[in-house]
Coordinates of C-alpha atoms in Angstrom, one line a residue:
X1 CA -21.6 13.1 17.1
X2 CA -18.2 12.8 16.2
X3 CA -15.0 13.3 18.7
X4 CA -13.6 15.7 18.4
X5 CA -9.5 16.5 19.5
X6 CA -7.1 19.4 19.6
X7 CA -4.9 19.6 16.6
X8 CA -1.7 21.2 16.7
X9 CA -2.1 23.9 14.6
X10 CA 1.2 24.3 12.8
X11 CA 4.5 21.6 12.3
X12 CA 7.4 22.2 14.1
X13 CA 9.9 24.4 12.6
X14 CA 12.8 22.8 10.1
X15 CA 15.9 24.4 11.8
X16 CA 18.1 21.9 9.7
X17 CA 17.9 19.2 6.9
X18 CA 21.2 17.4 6.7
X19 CA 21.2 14.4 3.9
X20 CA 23.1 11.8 6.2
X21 CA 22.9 8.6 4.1
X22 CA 21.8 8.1 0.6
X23 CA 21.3 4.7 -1.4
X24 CA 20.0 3.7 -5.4
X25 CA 16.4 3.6 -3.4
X26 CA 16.9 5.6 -0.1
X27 CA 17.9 9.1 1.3
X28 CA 18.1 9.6 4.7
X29 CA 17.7 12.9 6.4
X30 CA 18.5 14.3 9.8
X31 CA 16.1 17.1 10.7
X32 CA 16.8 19.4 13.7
X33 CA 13.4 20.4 14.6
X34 CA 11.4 23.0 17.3
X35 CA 8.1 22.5 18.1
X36 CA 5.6 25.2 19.4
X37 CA 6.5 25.0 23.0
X38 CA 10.4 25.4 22.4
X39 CA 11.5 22.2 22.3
X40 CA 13.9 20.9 20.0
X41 CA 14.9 16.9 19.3
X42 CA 16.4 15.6 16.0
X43 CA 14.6 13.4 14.0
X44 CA 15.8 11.0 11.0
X45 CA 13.3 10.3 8.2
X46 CA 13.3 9.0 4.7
X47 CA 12.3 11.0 1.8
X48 CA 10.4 9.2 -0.1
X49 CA 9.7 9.9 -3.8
X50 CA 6.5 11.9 -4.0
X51 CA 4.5 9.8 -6.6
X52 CA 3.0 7.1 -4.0
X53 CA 1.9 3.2 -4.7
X54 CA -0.8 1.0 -5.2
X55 CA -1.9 -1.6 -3.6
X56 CA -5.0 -3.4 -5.5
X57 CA -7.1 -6.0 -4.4
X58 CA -8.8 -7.8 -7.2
X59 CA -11.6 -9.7 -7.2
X60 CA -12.5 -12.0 -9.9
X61 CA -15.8 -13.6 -11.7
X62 CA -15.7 -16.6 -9.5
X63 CA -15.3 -14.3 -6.2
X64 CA -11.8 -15.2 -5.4
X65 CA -9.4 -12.7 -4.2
X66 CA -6.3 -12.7 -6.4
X67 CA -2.8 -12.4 -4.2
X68 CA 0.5 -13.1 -4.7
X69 CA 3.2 -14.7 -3.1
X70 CA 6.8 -12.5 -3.5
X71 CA 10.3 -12.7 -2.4
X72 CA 10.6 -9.6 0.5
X73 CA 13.6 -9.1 1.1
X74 CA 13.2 -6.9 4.5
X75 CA 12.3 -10.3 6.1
X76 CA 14.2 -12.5 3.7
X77 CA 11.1 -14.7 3.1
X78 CA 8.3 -15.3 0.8
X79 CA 5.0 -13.3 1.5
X80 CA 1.2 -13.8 0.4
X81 CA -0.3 -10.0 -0.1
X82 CA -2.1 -8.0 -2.9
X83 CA -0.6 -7.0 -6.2
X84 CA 1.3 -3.5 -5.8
X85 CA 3.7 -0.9 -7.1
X86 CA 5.0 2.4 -7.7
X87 CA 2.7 4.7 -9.8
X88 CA 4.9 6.1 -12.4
X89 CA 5.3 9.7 -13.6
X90 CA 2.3 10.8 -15.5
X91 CA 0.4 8.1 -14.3
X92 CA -3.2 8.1 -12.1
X93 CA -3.7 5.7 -9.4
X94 CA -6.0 3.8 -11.6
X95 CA -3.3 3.9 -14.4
X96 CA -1.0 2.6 -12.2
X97 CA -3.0 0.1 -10.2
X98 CA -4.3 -1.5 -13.8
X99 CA -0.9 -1.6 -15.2
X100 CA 0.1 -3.9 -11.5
X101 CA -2.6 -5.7 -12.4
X102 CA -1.4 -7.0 -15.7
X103 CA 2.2 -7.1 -14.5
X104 CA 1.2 -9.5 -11.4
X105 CA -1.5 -11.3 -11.9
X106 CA -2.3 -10.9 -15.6
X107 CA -5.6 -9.1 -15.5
X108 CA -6.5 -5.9 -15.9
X109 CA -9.5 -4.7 -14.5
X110 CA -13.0 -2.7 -15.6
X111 CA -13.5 -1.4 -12.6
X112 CA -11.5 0.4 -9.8
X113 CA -13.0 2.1 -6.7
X114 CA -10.7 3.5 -4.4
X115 CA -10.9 2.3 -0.7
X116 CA -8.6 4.7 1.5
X117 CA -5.1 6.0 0.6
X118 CA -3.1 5.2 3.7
X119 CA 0.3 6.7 4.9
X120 CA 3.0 4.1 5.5
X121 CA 5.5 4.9 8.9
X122 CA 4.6 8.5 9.0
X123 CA 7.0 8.7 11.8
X124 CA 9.9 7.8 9.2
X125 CA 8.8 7.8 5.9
X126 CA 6.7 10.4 3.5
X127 CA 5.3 8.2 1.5
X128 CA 1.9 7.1 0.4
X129 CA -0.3 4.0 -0.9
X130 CA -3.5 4.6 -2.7
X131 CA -5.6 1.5 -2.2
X132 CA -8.1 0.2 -4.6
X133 CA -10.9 -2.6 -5.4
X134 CA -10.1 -4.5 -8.9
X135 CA -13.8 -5.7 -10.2
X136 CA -15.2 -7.1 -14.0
X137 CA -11.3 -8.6 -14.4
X138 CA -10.0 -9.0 -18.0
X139 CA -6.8 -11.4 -19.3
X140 CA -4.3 -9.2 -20.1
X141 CA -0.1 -9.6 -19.7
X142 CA 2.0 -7.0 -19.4
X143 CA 5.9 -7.7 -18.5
X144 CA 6.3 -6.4 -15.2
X145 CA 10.1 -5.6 -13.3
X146 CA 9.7 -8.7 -10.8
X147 CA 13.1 -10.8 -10.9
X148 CA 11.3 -14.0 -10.8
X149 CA 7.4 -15.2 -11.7
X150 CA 5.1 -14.3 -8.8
X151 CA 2.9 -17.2 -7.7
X152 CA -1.0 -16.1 -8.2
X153 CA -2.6 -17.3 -5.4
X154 CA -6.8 -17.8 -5.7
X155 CA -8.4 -17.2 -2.3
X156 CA -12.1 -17.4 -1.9
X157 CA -13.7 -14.4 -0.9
X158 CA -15.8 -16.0 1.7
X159 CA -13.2 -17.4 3.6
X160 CA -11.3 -14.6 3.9
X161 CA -11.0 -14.6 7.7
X162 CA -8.8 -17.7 7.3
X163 CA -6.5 -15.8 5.2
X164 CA -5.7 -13.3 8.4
X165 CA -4.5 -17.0 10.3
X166 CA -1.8 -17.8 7.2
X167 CA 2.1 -17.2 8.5
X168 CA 2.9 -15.8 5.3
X169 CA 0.1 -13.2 5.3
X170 CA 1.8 -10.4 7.8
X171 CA 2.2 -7.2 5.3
X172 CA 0.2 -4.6 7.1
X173 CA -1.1 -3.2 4.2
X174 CA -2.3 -6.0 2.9
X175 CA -4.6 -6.9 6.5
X176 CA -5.5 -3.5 6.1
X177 CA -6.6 -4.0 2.4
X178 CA -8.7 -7.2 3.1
X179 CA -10.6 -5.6 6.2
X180 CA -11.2 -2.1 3.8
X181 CA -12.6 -4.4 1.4
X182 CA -14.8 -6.3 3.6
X183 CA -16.0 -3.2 5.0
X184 CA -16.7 -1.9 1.7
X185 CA -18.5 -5.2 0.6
X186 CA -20.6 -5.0 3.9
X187 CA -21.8 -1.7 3.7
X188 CA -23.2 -2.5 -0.1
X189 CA -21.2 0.4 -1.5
X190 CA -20.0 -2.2 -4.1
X191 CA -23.5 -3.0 -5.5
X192 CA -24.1 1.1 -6.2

C-alpha cells in the first residue's frame, strides 16, 4: 500500500509580485507571501516561460546512447548530456523533441515514449522538462541555434553505469534521464 502524507491544501497567498531584475532570458520576481498559519517570508523566483523543454535520450540501431558534449556556460566548461531544447510555440513535446533530435545529433526518431516530465528548482524556477526515449532513429539535419558544432558522443547502452563515473557527465537531468531509461528498459515497457 502506498504512503500516504498530508498535503497542504492550498499555496500560500501572493500578497505582492514585484519584477526586481529582468534580462534578454530572465525575470526575476520578489513575492511577499502568507502561508496558512499566518506567516509571511519573501521569496525570489524566476518566471520561466510557460512552454517547457525536452530532454531526449536516443537510442540507436546498434544500441548506443547518442549524447552530446556542449559549451555550459553556468559552469564555464564543456558537458556530456542528452540532446535538449525549448519546445517552441505550437509545438508538442514530440514535435519538439524530434526537431532537437535533428538539430543535435542529426536523427530524427520513429519513435518517442515519454519517461517522466520533471520540474527543474521548483524552489526558484517554474519551469518544466518533458523527458522522452528516441527509438527506430532516422538521418535527418536540421540547422539548429548552437554557436558551435556539438560533438556526438556514441555510448554503449550496456555500459551505461560507466557513463554516471565520467567528470563531464554532472547535468542532473541528464543522470536522471539515464536511470528513467534504465528503468524503463528493465521493466520491459520498451518491448510493448
Amino acid at each position: 500500500m502506498p504512503m500516504t502524507q498530508k498535503k497542504h491544501p492550498t499555496p500560500p497567498e501572493i500578497l505582492s509580485d514585484e519584477v526586481v531584475a529582468k534580462s534578454r532570458l530572465f525575470t526575476v520576481e520578489s513575492l511577499e507571501l502568507k502561508f496558512s498559519n499566518g506567516e509571511q517570508r519573501q521569496y525570489e523566483r524566476i518566471r520561466g516561460g510557460g512552454r517547457g523543454a525536452v530532454m531526449i535520450v536516443p537510442l540507436n540501431i546498434d544500441n548506443e546512447l547518442l549524447l552530446v558534449r556542449e559549451y555550459c556556460a553556468g559552469t564555464n566548461d564543456y558537458q556530456l548530456g542528452f540532446p535538449k531544447g525549448l519546445i517552441d510555440p505550437g509545438e508538442t513535446p514530440e514535435q519538439a523533441a524530434n526537431r532537437e533530435l535533428k538539430e543535435e545529433v542529426g536523427f530524427g526518431a520513429e519513435q518517442l515514449q515519454p519517461l517522466k516530465v520533471v520540474s527543474m528548482a521548483p524552489s526558484y524556477f517554474n519551469a518544466t522538462m518533458h523527458i522522452l526515449f528516441a527509438q527506430q532513429l532516422y538521418p535527418q539535419t536540421l540547422i539548429g541555434d548552437e554557436p558551435e558544432p556539438l560533438v556526438v558522443v556514441k555510448w554503449p547502452l550496456t555500459d551505461w553505469q560507466s557513463l554516471l563515473q565520467q567528470s563531464d557527465f554532472t547535468e542532473a537531468r541528464s543522470v536522471a534521464a539515464l536511470l528513467l531509461l534504465t528503468k524503463h528498459l528493465e521493466s520491459g515497457a520498451a518491448n510493448e
